[in-house]
Structures are given as C-alpha cells and as structure tokens.
Coordinates of C-alpha atoms in Angstrom, one line a residue:
X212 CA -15.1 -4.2 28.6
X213 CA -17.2 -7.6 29.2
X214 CA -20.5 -7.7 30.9
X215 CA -22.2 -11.1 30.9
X216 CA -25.9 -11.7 30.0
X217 CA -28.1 -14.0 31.9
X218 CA -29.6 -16.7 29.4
X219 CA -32.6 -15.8 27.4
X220 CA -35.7 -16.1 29.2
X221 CA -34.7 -16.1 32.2
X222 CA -36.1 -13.0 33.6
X223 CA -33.4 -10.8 34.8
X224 CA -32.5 -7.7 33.2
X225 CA -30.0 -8.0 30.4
X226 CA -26.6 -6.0 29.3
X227 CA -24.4 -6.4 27.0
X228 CA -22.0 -3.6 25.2
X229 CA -23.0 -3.9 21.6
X230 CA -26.3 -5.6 20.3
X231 CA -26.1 -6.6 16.8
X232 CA -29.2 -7.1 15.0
X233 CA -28.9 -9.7 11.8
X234 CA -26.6 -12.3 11.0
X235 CA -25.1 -11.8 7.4
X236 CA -21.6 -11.1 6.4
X237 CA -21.5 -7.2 8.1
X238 CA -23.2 -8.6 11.8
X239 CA -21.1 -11.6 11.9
X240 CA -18.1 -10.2 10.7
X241 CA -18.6 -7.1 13.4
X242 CA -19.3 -9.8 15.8
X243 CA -16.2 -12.1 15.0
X244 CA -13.8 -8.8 15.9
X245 CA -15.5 -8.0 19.0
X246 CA -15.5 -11.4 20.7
X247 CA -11.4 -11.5 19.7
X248 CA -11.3 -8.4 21.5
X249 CA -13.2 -9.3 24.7
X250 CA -16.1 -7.1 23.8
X251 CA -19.3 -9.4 24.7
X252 CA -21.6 -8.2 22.0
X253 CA -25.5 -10.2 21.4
X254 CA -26.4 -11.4 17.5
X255 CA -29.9 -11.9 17.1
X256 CA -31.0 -13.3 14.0
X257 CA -34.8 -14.0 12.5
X258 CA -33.8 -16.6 11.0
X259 CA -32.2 -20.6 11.9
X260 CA -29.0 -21.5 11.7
X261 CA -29.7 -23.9 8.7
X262 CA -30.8 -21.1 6.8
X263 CA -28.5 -18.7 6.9
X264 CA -25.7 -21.0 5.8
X265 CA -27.4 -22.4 3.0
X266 CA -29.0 -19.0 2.0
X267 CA -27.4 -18.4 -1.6
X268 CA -26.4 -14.8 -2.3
X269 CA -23.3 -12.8 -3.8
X270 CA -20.4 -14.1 -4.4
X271 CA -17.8 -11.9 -5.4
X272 CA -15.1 -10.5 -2.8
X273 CA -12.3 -8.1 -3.8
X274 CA -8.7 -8.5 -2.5
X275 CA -9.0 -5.5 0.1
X276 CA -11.6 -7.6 1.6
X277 CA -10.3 -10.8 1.7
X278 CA -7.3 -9.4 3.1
X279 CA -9.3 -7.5 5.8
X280 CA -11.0 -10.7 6.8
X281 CA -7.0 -13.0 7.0
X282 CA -5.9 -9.7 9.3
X283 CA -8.6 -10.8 11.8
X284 CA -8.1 -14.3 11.3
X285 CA -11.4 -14.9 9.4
X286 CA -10.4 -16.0 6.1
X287 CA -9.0 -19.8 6.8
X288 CA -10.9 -21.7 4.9
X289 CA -11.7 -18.8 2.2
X290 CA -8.3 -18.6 1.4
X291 CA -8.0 -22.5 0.7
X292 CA -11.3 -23.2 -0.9
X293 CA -11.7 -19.7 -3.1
X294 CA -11.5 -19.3 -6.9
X295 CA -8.7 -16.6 -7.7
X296 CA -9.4 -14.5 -10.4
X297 CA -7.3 -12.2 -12.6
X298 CA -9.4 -11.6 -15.5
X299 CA -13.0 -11.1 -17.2
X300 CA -14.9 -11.4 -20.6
X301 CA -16.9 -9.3 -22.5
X302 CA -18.6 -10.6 -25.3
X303 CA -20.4 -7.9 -27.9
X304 CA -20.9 -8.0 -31.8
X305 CA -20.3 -12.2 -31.9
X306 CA -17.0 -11.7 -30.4
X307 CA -14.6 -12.0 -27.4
X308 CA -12.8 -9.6 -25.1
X309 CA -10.2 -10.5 -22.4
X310 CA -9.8 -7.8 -20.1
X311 CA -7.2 -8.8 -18.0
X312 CA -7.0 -7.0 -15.0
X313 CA -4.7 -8.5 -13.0
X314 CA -2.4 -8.2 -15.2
X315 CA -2.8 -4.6 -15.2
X316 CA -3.0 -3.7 -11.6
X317 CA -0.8 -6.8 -9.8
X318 CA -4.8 -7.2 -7.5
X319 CA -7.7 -9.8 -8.3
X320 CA -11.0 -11.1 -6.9
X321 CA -11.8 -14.2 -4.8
X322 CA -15.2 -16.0 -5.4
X323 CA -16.7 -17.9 -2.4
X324 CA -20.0 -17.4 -2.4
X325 CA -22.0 -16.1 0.6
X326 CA -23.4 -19.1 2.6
X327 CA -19.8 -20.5 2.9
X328 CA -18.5 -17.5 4.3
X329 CA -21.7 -16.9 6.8
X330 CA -20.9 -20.7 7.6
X331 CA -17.5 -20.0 8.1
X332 CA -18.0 -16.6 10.4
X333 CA -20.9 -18.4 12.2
X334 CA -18.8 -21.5 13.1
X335 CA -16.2 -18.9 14.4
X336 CA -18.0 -16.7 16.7
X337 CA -20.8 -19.0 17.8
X338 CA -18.1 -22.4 18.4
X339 CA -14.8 -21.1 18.5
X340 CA -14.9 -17.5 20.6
X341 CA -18.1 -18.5 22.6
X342 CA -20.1 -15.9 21.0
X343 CA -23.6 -15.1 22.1
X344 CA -26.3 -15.6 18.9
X345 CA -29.8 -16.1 18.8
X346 CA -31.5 -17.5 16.2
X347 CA -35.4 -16.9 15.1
X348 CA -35.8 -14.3 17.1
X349 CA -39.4 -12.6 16.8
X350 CA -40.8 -8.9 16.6
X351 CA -37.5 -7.3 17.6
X352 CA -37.9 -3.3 18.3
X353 CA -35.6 -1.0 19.4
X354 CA -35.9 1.7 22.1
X355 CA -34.5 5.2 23.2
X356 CA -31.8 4.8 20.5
X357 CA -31.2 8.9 21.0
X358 CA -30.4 8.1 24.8
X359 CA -27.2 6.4 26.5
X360 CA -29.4 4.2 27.6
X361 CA -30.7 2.1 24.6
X362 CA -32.3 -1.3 24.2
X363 CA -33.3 -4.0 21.8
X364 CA -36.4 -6.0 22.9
X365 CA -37.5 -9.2 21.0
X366 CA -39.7 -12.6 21.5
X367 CA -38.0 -15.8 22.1
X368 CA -38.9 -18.0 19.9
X369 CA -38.9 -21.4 22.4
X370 CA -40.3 -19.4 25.3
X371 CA -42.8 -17.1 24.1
X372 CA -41.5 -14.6 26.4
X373 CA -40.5 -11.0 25.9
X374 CA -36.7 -10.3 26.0
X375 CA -35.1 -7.0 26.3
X376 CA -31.4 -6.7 26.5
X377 CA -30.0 -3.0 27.3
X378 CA -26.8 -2.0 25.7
X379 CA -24.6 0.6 25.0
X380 CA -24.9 0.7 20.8
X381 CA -27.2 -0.9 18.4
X382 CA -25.8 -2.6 14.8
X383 CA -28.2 -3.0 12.5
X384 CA -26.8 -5.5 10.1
X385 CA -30.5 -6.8 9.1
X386 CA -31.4 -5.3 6.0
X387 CA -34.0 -3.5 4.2
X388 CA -36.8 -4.6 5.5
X389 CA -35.5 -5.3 9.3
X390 CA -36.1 -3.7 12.4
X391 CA -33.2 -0.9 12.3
X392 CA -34.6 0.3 8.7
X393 CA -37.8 0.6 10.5
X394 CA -37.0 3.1 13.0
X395 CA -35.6 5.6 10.9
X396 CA -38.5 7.5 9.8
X397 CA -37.9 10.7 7.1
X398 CA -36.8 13.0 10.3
X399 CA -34.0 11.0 11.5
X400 CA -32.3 10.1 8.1
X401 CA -32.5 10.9 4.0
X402 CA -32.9 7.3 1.6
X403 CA -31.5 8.3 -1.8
X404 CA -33.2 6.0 -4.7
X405 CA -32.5 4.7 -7.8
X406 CA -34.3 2.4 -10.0
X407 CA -32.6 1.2 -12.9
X408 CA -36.1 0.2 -14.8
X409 CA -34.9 -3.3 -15.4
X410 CA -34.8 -7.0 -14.2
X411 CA -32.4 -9.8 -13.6
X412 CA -33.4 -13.0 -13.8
X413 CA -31.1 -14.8 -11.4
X414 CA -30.4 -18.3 -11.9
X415 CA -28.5 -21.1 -10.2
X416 CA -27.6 -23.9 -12.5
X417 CA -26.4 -27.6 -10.8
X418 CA -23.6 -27.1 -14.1
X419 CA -20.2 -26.9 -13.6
X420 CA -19.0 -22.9 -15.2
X421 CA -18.4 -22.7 -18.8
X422 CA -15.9 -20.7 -19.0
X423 CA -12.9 -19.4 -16.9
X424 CA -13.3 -16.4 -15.6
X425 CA -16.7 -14.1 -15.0
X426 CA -18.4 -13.4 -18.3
X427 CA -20.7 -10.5 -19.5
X428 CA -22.4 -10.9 -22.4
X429 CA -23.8 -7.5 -24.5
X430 CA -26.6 -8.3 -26.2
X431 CA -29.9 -6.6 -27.9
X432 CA -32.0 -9.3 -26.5
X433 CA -30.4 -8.2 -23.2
X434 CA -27.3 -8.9 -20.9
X435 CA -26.5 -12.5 -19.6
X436 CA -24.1 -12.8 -17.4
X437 CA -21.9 -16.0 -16.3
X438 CA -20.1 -16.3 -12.7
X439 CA -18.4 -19.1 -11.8
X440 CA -19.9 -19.9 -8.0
X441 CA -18.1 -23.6 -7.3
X442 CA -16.9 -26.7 -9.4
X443 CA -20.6 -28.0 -9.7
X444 CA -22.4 -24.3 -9.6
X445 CA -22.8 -21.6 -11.4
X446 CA -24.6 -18.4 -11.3
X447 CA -26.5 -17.0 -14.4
X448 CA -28.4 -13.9 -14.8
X449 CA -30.4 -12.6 -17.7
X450 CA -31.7 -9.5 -18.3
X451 CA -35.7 -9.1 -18.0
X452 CA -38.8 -6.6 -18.0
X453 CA -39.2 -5.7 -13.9
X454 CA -41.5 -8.0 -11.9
X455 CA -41.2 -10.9 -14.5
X456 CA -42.2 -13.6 -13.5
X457 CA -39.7 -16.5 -12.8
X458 CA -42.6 -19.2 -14.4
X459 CA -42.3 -17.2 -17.4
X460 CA -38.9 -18.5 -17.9
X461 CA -38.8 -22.6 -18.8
X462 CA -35.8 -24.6 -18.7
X463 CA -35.5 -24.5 -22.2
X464 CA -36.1 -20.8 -22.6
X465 CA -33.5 -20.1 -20.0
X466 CA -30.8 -22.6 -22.0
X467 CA -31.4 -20.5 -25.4
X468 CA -31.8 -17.0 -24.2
X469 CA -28.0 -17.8 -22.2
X470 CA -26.5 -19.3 -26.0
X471 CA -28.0 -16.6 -27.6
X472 CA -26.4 -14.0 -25.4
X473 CA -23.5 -15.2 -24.6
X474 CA -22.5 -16.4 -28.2
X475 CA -19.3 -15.9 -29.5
X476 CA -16.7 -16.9 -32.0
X477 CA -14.7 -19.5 -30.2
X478 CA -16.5 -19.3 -27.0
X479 CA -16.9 -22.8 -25.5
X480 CA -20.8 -24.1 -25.6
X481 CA -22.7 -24.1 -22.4
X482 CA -22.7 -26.7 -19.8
X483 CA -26.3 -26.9 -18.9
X484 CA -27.8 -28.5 -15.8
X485 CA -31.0 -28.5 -13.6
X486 CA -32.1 -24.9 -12.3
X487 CA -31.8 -24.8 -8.9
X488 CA -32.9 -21.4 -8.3
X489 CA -35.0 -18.7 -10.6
X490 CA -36.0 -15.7 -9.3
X491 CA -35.9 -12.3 -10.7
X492 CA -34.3 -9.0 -9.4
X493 CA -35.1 -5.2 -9.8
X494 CA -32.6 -3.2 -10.3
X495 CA -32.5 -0.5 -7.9
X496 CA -29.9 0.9 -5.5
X497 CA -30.6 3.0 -2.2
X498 CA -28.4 5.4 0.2
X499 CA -29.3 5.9 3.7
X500 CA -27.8 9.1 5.2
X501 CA -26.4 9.4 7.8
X502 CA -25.8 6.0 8.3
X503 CA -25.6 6.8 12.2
X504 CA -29.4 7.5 14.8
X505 CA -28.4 8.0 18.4
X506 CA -26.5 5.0 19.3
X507 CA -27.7 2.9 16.4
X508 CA -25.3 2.4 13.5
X509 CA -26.0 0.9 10.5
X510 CA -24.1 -1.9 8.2
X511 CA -24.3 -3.8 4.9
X512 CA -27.9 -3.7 3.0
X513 CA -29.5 -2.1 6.2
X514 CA -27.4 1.5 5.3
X515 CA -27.4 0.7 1.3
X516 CA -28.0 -1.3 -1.4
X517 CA -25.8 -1.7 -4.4
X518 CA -27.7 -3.7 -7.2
X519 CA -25.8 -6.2 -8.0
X520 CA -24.5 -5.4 -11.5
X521 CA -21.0 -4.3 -10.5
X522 CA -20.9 -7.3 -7.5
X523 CA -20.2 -5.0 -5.3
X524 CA -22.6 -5.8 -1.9
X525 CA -21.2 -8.2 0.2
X526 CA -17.5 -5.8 -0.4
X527 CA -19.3 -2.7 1.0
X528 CA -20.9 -4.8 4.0
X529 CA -17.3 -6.2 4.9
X530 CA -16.0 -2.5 4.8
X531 CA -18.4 -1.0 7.3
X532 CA -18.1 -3.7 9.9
X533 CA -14.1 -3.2 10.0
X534 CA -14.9 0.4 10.1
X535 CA -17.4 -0.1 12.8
X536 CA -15.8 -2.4 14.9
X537 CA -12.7 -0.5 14.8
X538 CA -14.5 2.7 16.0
X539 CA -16.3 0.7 18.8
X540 CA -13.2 -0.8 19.6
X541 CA -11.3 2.5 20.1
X542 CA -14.1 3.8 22.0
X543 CA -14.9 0.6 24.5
X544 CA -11.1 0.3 25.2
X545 CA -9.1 3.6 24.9
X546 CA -12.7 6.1 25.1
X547 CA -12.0 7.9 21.9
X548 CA -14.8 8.4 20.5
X549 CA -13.9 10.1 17.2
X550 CA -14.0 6.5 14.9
X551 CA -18.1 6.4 15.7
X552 CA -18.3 10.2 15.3
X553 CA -16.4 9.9 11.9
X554 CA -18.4 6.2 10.9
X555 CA -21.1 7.8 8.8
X556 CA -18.6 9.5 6.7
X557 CA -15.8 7.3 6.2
X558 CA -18.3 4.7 4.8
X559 CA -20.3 7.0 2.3
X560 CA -17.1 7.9 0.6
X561 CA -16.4 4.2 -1.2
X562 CA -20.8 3.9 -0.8
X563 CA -21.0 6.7 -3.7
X564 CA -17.8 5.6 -5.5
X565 CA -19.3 2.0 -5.9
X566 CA -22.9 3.1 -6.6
X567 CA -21.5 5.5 -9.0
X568 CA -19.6 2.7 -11.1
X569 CA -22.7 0.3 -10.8
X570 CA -24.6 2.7 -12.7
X571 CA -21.5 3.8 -15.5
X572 CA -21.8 0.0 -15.8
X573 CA -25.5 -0.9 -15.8
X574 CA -25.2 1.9 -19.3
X575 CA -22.7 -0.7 -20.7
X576 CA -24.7 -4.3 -20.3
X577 CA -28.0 -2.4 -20.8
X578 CA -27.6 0.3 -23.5
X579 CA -27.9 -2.0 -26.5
X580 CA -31.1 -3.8 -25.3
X581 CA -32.7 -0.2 -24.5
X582 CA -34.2 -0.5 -27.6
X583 CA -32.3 3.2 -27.8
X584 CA -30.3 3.6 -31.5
X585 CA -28.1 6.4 -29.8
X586 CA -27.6 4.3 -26.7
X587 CA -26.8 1.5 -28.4
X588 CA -24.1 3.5 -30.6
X589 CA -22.3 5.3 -27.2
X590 CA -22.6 1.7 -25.1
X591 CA -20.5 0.4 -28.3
X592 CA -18.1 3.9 -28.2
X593 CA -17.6 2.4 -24.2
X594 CA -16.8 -0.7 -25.1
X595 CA -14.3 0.2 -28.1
X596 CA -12.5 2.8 -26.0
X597 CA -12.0 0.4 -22.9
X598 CA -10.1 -1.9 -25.2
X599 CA -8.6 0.6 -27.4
X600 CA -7.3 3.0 -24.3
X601 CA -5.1 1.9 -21.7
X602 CA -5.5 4.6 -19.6
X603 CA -9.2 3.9 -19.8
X604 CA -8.6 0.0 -18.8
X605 CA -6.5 1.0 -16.3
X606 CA -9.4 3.5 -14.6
X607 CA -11.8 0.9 -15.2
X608 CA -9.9 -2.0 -13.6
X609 CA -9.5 0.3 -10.5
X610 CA -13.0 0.4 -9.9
X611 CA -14.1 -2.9 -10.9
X612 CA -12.0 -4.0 -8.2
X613 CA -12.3 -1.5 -5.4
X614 CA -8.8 -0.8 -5.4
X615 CA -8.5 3.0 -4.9
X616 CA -12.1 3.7 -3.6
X617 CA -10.9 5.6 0.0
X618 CA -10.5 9.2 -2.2

C-alpha cells in the first residue's frame, strides 16, 4: 500500500496514494489514520507550521469525537489537558438557567481549542509516524480528478519550482476558498446557502472565564455568548449588524455590551482583560453536494460550513475524516470500494441534522433582538418549554451534543 515520493524539487515524477490538500483538523486527522495504517499519503498546506498551530478557531468537541480521536491514538494530550463539561447557561429576562445536560444523557463536551489540537495532530504525523507535509505551498491546482489517473500540482515555496505529485485520490480538507472548492464549478456539484442576516463579533479576551460552564446570554440588544477556551482565555461573541466593523467596537464598548447581556441575578461579574482578537463573523452556513468529483473527496469546511452558533464545525470535520479514511482504508487494503461509494451520503446525514439545529438555535439567541414583537414572544415560548418539558430537554440535549445524529 506504500509508494515513496522523491523529495520536493527534485525533478522526478511523484506518487503517492492519497494527496491531501490543507492541514486543519479533517486533513491532519485523515492523515494521522493513514500513516498508522502504512498508507503513504502527501499534506500540503499554504500556510507555515507556526501558523497553523497558533491559528485560533473553535473550540468545542463532542464526546463521539473525542472518543473517535483516543480509538486512533490521537487524543493523548486532549484527554489530559481538556475542560469536561456537563452543563450550560442560559440567561433571559435578568435571570439564570442551568441546563444540565449531562445529567440528563450520562455524555458531555470537551473544550480544547483548535490550535492545540492541530499542534497535537501535526506533532504526530509530521514527528512521530514520519509523515510527509508541506508547508506554504503555492498555486496548487488539481488535474483529471474524473480519471484514475489524477494529480495535484503546486509551487515550492524554497525552490520556485513546479511540483506535481500523481495519486490515486484527492482530499480536499482546505476550505472555502482553497483549491478543491475551486474546481467544482455549478456542473459537478450543488452549494446550498444560507445567510442568517446577522454578525458575531468574535472576541478573545487574555481574562480567565467567568463563569463555569458555556454561557448564552438572550438579550434585545443582542446575544453574547461566553466559552471558556483555557485558564487565562476566554472566547466572547456578541451579536452585530453584518460587515461591522471590528474598530467600531472599543475596549470599553465591548466590556458593557458583554455586562449588559450577560446580566443576571446572581451571576458572577466579568473578569475583563486585554482583547486579543476582534473580528466579526457573518452568519451563514453552506452544503456542497455531493461531497464526492471523480477521485476528489471533500472534508471539513471545504464540503460545508456550519456557522458557528451551535459549535458544531470542527465535530463535523473530525466525522468525515474517520469516514473517509475508513473508506480509503477498506479500499487500499481489502479493494472494497463501497465506503468511498457510500462517503457522500453517510456524511450529509449528520451535515443536515447539525445545520438544521444551528438554525432552530440561531431563532432562540436571535429572536428577541429581531426587533420582531411576535418573535420575541415564540423565542420566549422556546425558552419556557425547554425548561418546563423534559421531553423537550431531553431532545434538545441530544442535539446539542451530537449524540444520536447517524438517523
């Protein structure tokens, strides 16, 4: 199943099995499986090495995840550094809610944020299994992806020279706005789009959290949100009018706007620190389908985006690669090729299931800052019945952790 790859630049013609195209959380994690396997597989990767592990992005992983990650040993140091958490907090109307999930399921969430676990799955596949990445790799294209015969040519960065490495499959793990999306013009797949019509301005505060668990914080000036991200971090959002702009938003109009929001009887007053990061978010969520061309297969944000009011992203990224290396696996080793046949659709089912509870909860932050009387009054009807109704706890508690998404 191995075929070796003559350094970069060298001049000979390339090959190696699998070609993965970005280095995030879905690329590295496919990579990481392969290389355990004996699969010889290629990362290349726009950006350094320094950058991607200090990049700051989601932080939320639910337990199916987490658990995915220890079965392939890839969740070491995750699983001694992460934040266990069982329960949440709404706050709405001056008050405070504890929904307490865990208590009603037996699951929970980890938080790590993203960089460590990029760090973590670099360090693995790059120092420990000898894996083959290249970093700021320029004008990458992709060629006769509808042939057996497909290839991925790029620059090198130190060389100046023109690289092409033919394979026998394509991941595109890079994104939106990468090389894979790029390829897939309106004939060769369908992009489902939704914007929300809003903005989140998201913040990282040098401030250890406030609180003890993730808070959401219902508000008609808008939703805030709190999420612990490390002892001495914290990650705020507040709600904001699309394509704000992050200047607009002092140090002390950030401090206020978060009390404001996320006031509540007995709540504990903020610890405020030094903004480390500002920048503001539109909402909007996107589908690609299928999430298969030829013998390229797409992963994480390159196949879909799940705005990040439910925390869902970095979940549905981890999902496809185990489904993706699994089915690459089955075909490399054993030649069944029914996993990559059947890749598209076994990832579109939890896809849907998680955009469709993004937006149900995007109506609950948002509805009483629409501006919208009768929104307002059914966002409060939500919020009533999902502390008044056990069976309605329950269902939500499901979904906000992922737990019963393969229907």
């Amino acid at each position: 199943m191995t075929s070796a790859s003559p350094h970069p630049g060298s001049g000979a013609a390339q090959r190696s099995p699998v070609v993965i195209i970005g280095a995030g959380p879905a690329g590295l994690t496919l990579g990481n499986i392969l290389r355990a396997a004996d699969v010889d597989c290629v990362v290349l990767e726009i950006e350094t090495r320094a950058f991607i592990e200090q990049r700051p992005r989601a932080g939320v992983l639910e337990e199916w995840a987490v658990r995915g990650l220890e079965q392939r040993g890839l969740a070491v140091n995750l699983l001694a550094r992460a934040q266990r958490h069982t329960e949440c907090e709404f706050r709405f109307g001056g008050e405070r809610y504890r929904f307490e999930y865990g208590e009603l399921t037996g699951h929970h969430h980890w938080i790590y944020p993203q960089q460590l676990l990029v760090t973590d799955l670099v360090h693995e596949y790059a120092d420990v299994r000898g894996g083959d990445i290249r970093f700021e790799v320029r004008d990458v294209e992709l060629h006769d992806l509808d042939t057996d015969l497909p290839s991925v040519s790029y620059t090198d960065a130190a060389s100046g020279e023109r690289v092409r490495i033919r394979c026998g499959f394509v991941a595109g793990c890079d994104g939106a706005r990468g090389a894979t999306r790029a390829v897939l013009t309106p004939d060769r797949a369908h992009i489902s789009r939704y914007d929300y019509g809003i903005g989140w301005l998201a913040l990282l505060a040098e401030a250890p959290p406030s609180n003890d668990c993730v808070v959401f914080g219902i508000h008609p000036n808008g939703f805030a949100g709190h999420m612990a991200r490390s002892p001495e971090v914290t990650r705020y959002y507040l709600e904001c009018p699309p394509g704000d702009d992050p200047e607009n938003w002092s140090h002390d109009r950030v401090w206020s706007e978060l009390r404001l929001r996320l006031d509540a009887a007995g709540a504990p007053p903020l610890k405020e620190g030094r903004l480390i990061e500002k920048r503001v978010l539109d909402m909007h969520s996107y589908v690609v389908e299928p999430m298969v061309f030829g013998r390229l297969f797409l992963a994480g944000d390159a196949a879909h985006l799940t705005a990040p009011i439910a925390a869902k992203g970095m979940n549905l990224a981890l999902h496809d690669a185990f489904v993706l290396a699994d089915a690459l696996l089955a075909h490399l080793g054993k030649g069944d090729s029914s996993g990559l046949a059947n890749y598209s659709s076994a990832c579109l089912g939890r896809v849907w299931d998680y955009q469709e509870f993004s937006q149900w909860l995007s109506g609950i932050y948002h509805g009483t800052s629409s501006g919208d009387p009768y929104r307002a009054g059914t966002t409060l009807a939500r919020l009533r019945r999902l502390f008044g109704s056990p069976a309605a706890a329950s269902t939500f508690a499901e979904q906000y952790l992922g737990k019963d998404a393969g229907y």
